[in-house]
Short mmCIF file of N, CA and C and ligand atoms in Angstrom, two decimals:
data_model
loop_
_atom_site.label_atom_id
_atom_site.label_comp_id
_atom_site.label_asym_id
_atom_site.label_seq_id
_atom_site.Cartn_x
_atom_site.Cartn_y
_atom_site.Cartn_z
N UNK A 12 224.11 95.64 68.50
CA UNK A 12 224.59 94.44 69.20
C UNK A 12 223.78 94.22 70.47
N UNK A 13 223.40 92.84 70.44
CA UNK A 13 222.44 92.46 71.87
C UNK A 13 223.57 92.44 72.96
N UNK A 14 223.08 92.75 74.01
CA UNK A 14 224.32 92.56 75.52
C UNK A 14 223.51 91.21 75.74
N UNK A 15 224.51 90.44 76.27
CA UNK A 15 223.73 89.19 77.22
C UNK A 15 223.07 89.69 78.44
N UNK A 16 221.78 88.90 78.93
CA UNK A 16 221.31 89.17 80.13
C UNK A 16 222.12 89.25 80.89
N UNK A 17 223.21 88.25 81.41
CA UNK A 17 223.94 87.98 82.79
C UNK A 17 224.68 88.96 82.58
N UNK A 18 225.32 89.39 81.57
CA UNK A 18 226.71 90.59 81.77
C UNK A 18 225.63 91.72 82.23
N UNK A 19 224.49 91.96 81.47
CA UNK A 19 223.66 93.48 81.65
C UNK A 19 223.45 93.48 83.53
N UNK A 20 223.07 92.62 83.83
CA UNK A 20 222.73 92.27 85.60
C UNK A 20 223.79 92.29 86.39
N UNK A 21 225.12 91.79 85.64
CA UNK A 21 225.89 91.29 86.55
C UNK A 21 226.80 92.91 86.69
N UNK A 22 227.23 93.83 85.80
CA UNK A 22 227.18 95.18 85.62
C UNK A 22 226.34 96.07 86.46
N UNK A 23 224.87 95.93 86.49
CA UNK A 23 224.30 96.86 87.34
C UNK A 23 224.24 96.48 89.04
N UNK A 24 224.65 95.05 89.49
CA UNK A 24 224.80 94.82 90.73
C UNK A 24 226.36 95.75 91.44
N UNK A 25 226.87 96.07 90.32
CA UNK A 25 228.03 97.01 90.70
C UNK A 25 227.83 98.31 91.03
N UNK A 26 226.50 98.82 91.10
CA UNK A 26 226.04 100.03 90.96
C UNK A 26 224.84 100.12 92.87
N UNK A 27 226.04 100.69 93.50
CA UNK A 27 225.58 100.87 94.69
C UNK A 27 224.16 102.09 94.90
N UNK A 28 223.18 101.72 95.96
CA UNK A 28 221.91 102.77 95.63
C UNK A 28 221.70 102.82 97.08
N UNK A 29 220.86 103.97 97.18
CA UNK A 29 219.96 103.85 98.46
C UNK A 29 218.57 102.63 98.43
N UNK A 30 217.88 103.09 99.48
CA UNK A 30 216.82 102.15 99.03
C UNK A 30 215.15 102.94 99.90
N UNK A 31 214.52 103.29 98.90
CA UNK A 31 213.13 103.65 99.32
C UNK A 31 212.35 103.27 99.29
N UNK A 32 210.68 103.49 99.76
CA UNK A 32 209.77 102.84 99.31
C UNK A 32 208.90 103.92 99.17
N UNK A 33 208.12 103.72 97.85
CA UNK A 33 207.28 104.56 96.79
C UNK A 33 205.88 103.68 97.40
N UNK A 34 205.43 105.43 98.21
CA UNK A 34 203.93 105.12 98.50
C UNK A 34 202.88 105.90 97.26
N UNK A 35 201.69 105.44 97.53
CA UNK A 35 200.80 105.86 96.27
C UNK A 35 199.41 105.58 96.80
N UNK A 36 198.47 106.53 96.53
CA UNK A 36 197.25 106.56 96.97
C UNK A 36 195.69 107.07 95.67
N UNK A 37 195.41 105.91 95.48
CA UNK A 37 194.06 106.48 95.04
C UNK A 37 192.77 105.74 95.12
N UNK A 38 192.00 107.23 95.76
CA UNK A 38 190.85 107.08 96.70
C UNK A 38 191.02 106.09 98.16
N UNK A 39 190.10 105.01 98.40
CA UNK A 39 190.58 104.70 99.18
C UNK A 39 192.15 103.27 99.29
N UNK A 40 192.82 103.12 98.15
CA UNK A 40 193.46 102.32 98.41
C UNK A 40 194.89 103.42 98.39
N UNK A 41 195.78 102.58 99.10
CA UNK A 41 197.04 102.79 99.24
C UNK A 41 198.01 101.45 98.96
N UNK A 42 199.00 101.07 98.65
CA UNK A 42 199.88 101.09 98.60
C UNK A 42 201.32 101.67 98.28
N UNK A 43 202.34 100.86 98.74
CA UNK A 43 203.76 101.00 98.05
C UNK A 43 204.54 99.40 97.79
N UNK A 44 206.00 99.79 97.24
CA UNK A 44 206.96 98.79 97.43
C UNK A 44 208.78 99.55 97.36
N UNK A 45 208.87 98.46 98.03
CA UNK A 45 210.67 99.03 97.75
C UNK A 45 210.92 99.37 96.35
N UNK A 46 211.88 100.35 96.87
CA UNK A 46 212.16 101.18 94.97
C UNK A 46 213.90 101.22 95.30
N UNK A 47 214.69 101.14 94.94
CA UNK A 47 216.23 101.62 94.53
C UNK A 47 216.47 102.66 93.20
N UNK A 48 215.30 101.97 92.34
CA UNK A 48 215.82 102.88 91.25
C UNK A 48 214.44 104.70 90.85
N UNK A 49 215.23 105.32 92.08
CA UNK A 49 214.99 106.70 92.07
C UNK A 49 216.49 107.62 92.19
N UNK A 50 216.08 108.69 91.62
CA UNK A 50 216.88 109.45 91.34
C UNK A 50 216.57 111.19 91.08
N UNK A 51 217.09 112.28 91.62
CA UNK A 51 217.22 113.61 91.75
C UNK A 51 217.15 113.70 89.99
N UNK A 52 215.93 114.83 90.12
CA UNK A 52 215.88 115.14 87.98
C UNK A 52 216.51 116.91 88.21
N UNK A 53 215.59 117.32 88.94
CA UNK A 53 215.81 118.79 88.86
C UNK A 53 215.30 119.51 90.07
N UNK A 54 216.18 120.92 90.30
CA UNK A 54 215.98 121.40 91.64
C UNK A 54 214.55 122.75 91.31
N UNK A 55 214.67 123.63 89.61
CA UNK A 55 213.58 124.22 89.85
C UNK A 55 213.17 123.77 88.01
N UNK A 56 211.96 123.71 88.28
CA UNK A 56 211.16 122.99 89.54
C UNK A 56 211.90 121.69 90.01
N UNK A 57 210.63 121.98 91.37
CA UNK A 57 211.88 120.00 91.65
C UNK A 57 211.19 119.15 91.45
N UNK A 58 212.07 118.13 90.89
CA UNK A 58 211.77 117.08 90.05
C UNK A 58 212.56 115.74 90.50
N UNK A 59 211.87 114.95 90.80
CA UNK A 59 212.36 113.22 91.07
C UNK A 59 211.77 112.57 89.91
N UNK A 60 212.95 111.02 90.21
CA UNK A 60 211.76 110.22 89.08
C UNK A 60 212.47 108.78 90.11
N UNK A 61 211.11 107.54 89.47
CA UNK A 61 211.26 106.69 90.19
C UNK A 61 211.07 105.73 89.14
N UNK A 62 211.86 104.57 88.76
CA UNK A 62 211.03 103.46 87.97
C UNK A 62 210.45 102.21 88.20
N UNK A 63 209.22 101.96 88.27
CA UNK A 63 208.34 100.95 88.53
C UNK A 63 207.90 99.96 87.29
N UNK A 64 208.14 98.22 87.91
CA UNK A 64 208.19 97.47 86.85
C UNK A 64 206.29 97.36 86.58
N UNK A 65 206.35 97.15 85.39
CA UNK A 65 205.28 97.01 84.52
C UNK A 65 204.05 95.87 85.19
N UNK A 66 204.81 95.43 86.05
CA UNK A 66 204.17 93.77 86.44
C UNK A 66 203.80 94.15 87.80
N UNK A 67 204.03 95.51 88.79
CA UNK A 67 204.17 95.85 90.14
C UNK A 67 203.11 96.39 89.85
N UNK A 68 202.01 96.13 91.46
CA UNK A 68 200.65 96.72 91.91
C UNK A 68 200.74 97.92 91.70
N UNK A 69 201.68 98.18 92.51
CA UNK A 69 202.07 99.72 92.40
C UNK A 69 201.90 100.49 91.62
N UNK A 70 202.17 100.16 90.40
CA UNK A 70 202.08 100.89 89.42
C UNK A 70 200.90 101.36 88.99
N UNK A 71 200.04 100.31 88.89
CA UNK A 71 198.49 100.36 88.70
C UNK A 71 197.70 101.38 89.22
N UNK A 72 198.32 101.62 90.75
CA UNK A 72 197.72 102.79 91.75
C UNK A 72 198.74 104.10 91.57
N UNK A 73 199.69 104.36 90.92
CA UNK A 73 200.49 105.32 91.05
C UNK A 73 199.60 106.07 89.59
N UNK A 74 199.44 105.11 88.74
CA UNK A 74 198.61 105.43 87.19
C UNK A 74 197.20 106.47 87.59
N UNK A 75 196.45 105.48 88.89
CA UNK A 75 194.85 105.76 88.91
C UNK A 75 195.20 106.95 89.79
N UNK A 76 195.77 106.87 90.91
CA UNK A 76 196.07 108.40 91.59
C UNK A 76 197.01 109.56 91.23
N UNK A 77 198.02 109.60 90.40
CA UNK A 77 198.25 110.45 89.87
C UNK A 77 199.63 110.98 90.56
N UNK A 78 199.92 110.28 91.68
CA UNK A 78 200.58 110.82 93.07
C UNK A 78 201.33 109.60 93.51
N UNK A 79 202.96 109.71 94.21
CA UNK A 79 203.51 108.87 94.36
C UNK A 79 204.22 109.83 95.55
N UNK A 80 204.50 109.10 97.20
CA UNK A 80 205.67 109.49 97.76
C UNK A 80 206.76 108.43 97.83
N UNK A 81 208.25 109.22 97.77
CA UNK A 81 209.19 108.36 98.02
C UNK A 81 209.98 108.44 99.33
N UNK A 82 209.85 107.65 100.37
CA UNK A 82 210.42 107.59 101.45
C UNK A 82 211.60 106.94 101.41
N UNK A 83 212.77 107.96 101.93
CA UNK A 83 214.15 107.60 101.56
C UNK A 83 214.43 106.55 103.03
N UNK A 84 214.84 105.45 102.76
CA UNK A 84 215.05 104.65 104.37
C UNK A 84 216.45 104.63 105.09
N UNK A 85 216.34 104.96 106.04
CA UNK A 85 217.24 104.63 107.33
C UNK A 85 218.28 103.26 107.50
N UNK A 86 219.57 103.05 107.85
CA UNK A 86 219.94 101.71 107.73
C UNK A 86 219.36 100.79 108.61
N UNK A 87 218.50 101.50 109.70
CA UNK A 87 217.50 100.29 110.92
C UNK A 87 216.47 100.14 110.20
N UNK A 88 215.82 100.55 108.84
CA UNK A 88 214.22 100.22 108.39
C UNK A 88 214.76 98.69 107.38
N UNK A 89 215.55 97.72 107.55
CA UNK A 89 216.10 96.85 106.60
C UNK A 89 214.71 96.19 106.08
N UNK A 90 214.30 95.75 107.85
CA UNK A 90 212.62 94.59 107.69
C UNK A 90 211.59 95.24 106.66
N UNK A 91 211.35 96.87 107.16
CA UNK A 91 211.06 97.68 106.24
C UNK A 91 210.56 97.18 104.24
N UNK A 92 212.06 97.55 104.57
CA UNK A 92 212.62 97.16 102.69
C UNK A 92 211.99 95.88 102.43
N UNK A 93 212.20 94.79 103.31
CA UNK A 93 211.77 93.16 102.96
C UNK A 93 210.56 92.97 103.08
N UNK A 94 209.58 93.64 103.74
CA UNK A 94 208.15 93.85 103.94
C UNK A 94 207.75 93.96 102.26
N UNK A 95 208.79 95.45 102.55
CA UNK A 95 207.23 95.96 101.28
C UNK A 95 208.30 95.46 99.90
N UNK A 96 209.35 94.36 99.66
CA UNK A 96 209.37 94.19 98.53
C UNK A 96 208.64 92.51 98.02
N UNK A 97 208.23 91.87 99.41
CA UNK A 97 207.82 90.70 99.24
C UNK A 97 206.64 90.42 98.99
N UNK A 98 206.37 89.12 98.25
CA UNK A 98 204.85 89.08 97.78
C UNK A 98 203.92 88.57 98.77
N UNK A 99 204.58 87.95 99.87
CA UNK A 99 203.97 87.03 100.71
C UNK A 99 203.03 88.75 101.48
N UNK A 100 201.51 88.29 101.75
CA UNK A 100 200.94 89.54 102.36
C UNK A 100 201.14 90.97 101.97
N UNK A 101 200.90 91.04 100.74
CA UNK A 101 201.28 92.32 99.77
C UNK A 101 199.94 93.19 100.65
N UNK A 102 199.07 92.51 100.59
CA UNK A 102 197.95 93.64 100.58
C UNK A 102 198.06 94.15 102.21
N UNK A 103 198.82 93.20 103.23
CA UNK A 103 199.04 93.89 104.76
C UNK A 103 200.21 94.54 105.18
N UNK A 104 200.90 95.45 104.00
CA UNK A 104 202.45 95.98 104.24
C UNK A 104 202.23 97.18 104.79
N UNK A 105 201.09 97.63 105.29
CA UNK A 105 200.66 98.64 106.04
C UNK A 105 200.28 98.61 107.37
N UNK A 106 199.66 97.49 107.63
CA UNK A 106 199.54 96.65 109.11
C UNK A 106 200.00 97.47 109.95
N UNK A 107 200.05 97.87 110.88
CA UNK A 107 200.66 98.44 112.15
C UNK A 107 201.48 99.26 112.05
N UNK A 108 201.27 100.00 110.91
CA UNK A 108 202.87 101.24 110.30
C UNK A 108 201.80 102.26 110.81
N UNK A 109 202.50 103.80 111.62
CA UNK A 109 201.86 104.50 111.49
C UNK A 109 201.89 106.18 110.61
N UNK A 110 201.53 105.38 109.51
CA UNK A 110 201.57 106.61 108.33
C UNK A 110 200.67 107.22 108.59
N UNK A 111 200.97 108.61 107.91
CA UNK A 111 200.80 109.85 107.47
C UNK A 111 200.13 110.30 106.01
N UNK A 112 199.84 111.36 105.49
CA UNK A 112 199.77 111.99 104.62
C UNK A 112 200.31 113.31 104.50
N UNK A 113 200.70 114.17 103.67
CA UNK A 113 201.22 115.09 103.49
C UNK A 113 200.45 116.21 102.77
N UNK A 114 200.40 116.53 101.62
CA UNK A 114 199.54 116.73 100.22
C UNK A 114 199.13 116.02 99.78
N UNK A 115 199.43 115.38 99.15
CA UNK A 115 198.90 114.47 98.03
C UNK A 115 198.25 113.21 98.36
N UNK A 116 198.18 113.01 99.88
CA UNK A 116 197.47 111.80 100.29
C UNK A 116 198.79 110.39 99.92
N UNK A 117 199.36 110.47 99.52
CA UNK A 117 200.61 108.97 99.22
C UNK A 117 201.05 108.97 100.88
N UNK A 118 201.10 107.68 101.25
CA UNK A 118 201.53 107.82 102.60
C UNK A 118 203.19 108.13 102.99
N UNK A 119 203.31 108.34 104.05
CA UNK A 119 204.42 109.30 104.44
C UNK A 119 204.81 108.31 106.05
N UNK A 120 206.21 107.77 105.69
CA UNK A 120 206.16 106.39 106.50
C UNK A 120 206.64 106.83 107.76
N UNK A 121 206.92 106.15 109.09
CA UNK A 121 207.15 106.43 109.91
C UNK A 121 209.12 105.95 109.95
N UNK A 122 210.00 106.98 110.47
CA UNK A 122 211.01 106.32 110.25
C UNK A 122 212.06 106.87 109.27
N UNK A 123 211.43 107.28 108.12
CA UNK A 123 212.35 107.66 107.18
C UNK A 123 213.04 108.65 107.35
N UNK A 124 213.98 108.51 106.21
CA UNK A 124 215.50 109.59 106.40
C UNK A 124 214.27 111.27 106.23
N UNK A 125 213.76 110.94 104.74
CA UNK A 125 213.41 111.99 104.46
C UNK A 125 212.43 111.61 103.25
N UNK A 126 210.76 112.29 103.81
CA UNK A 126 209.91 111.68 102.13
C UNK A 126 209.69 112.76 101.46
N UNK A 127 209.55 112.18 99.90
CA UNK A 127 209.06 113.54 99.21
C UNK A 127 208.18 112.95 98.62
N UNK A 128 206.75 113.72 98.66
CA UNK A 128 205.53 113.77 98.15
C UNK A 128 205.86 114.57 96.72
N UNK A 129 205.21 113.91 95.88
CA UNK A 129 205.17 114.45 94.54
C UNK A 129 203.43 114.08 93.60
N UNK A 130 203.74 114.56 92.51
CA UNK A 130 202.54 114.63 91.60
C UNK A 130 202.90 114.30 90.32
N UNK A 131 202.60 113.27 89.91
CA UNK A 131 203.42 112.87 88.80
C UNK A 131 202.92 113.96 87.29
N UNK A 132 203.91 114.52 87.00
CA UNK A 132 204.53 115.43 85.73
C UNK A 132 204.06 114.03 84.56
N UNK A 133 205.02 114.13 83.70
CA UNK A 133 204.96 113.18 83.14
C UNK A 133 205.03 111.35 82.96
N UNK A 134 204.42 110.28 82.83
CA UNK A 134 205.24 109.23 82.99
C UNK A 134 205.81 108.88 81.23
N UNK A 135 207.04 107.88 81.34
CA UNK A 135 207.41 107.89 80.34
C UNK A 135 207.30 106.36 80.07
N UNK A 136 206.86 105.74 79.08
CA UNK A 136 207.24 104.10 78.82
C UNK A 136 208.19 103.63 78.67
N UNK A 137 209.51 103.05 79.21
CA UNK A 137 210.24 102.39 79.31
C UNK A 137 210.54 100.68 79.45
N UNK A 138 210.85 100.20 78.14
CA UNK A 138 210.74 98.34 78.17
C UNK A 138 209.49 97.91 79.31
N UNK A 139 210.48 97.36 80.18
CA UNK A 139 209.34 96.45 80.85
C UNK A 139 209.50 97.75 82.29
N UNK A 140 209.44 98.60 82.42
CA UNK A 140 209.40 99.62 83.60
C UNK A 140 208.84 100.94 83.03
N UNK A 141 208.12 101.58 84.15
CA UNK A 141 207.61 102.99 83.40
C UNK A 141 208.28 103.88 84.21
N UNK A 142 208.68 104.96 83.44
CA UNK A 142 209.54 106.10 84.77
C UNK A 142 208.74 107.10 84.86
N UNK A 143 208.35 107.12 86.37
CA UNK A 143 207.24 108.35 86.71
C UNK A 143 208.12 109.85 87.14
N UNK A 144 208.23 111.07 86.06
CA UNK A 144 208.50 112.26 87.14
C UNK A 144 207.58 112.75 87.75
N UNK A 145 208.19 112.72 88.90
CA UNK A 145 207.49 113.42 89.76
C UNK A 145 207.73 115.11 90.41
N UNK A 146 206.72 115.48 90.49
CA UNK A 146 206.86 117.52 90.91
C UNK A 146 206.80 117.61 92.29
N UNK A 147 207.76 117.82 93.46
CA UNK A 147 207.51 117.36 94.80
C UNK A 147 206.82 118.77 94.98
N UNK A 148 205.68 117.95 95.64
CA UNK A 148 204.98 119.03 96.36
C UNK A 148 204.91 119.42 97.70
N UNK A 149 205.75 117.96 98.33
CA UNK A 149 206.04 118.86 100.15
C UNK A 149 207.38 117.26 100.05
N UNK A 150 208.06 118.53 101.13
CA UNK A 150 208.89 117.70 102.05
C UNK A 150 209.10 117.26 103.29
N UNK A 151 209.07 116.26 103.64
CA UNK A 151 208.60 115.91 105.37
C UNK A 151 210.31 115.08 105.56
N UNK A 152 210.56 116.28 106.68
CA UNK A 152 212.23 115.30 107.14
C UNK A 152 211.97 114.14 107.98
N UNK A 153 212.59 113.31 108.56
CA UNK A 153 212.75 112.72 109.63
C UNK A 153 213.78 112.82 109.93
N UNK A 154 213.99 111.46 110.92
CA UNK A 154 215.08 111.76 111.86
C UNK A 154 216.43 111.14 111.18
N UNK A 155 217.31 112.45 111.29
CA UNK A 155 219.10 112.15 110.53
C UNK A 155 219.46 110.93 111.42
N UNK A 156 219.78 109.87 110.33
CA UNK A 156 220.81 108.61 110.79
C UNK A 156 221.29 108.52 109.34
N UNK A 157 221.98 107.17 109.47
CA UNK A 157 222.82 106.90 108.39
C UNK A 157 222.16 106.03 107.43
N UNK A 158 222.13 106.32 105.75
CA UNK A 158 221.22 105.53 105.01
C UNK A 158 221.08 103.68 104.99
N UNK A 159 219.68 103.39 104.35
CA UNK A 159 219.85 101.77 104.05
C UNK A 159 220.67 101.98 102.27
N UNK A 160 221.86 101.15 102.56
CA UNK A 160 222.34 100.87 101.22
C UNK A 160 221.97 99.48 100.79
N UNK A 161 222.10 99.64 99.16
CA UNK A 161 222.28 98.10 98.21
C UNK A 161 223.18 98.23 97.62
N UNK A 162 223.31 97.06 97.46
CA UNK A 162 224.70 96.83 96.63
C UNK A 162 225.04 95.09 96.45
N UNK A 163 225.21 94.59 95.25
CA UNK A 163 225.17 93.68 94.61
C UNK A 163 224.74 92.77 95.77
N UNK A 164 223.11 92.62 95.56
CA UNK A 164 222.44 92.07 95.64
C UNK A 164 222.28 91.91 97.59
N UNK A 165 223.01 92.89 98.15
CA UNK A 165 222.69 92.77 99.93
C UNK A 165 222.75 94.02 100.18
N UNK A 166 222.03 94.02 101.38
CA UNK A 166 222.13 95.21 102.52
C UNK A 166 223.45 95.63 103.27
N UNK A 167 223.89 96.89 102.43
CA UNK A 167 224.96 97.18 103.04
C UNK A 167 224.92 98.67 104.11
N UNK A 168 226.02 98.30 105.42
CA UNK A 168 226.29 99.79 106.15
C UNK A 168 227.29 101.15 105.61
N UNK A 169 227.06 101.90 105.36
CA UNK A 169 228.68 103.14 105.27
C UNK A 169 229.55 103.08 106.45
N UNK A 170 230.71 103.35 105.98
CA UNK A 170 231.15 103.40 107.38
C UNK A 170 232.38 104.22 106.60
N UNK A 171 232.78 105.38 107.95
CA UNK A 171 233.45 106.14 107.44
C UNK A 171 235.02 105.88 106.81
N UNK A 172 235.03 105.18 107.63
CA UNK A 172 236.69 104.07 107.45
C UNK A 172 237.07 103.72 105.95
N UNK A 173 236.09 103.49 105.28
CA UNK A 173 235.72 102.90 103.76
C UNK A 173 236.44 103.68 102.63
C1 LIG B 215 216.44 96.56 97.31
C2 LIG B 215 215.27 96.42 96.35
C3 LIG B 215 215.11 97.36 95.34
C4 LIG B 215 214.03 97.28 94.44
N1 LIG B 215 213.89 98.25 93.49
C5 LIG B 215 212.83 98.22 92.65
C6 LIG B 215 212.65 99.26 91.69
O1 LIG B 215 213.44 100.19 91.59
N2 LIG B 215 211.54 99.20 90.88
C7 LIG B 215 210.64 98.17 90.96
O2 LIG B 215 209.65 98.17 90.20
N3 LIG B 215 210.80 97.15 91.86
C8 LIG B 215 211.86 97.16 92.71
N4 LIG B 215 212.02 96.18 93.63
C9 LIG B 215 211.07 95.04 93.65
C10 LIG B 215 209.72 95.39 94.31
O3 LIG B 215 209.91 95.97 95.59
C11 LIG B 215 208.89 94.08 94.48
O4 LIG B 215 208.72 93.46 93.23
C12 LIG B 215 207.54 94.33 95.14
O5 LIG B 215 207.02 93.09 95.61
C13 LIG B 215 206.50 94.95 94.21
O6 LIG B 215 205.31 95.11 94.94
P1 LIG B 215 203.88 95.33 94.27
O7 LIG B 215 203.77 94.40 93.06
O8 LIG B 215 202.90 95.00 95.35
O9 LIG B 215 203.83 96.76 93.83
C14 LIG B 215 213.09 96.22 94.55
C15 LIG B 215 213.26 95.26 95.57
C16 LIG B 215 214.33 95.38 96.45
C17 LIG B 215 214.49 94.35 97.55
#
């Protein structure tokens, strides 16, 4: 049985996430973009995975370098999130950020909760998204605040009251 589009969408906007952005480096280019859909695979080894749509730059450079970090964001990085998910000036979402590298060369943002540098294990083909695992190869904390959430379709705060 086919699901309708709108019920399949209107179902996963019910499904509250954090929100990161998946950097990626090969040779001299870098980018990233906002990601929500990452998720914890395994602790040994450790293992993330992230899924990137088929149609995203990103992907292209996560393929040629081999290497993806995911920087978990803060609820003050919102502009952050809207930067790097918009098309307007894709190629200047780095402009005045002052990243890092770690291992693997994927940049390592300024700000975040917490990034993990990885090496992509396997990727898998999925419809119109490919899911990259990734093998973290370092962890870089930042500074503890309270996460950026999503949730049907806006930027939401936690609050303990809730
Ligand atoms: C909150 C939020 C979550 C997103 N999650 C994903 C995701 O999990 N995977 C994905 O491929 N795109 C996701 N996007 C969309 C990309 O960030 C957006 O298409 C971006 O412009 C792609 O950039 P690129 O084509 O330069 O790689 C998300 C956007 C937002 C605002």
């Amino acid at each position: 049985m086919n699901v309708a589009a709108d019920a399949f969408r209107s179902a996963l906007r019910r499904w509250a996430s954090g929100v990161s952005i998946v950097t990626s480096r090969a040779g001299d280019t870098v980018h990233g973009m906002t990601v929500s859909a990452f998720s914890s695979v395994s602790l040994d080894p450790p293992l993330v995975l992230v899924c990137a749509d088929k149609a995203s730059n990103t992907l292209s450079v996560i393929d040629a370098g081999g290497v993806f970090a995911v920087n978990l964001l803060g609820a003050r990085q919102q502009a952050l999130s809207n930067l790097f998910a918009s098309k307007d000036d894709e190629d200047r979402r780095f402009e005045g950020l002052d990243w890092s590298a770690a291992v693997t060369g994927s940049p390592i943002l300024p700000g975040a909760l917490a990034s993990l540098d990885c090496r992509v294990e396997p990727a898998h083909d999925a419809g119109d998204h490919v899911i990259y695992v990734g093998r973290v190869e370092a962890v870089v904390e930042g500074e503890g605040e309270a996460p950026l959430v999503y949730y049907a379709g806006a930027y939401r705060s936690l609050s303990e009251a809730d």
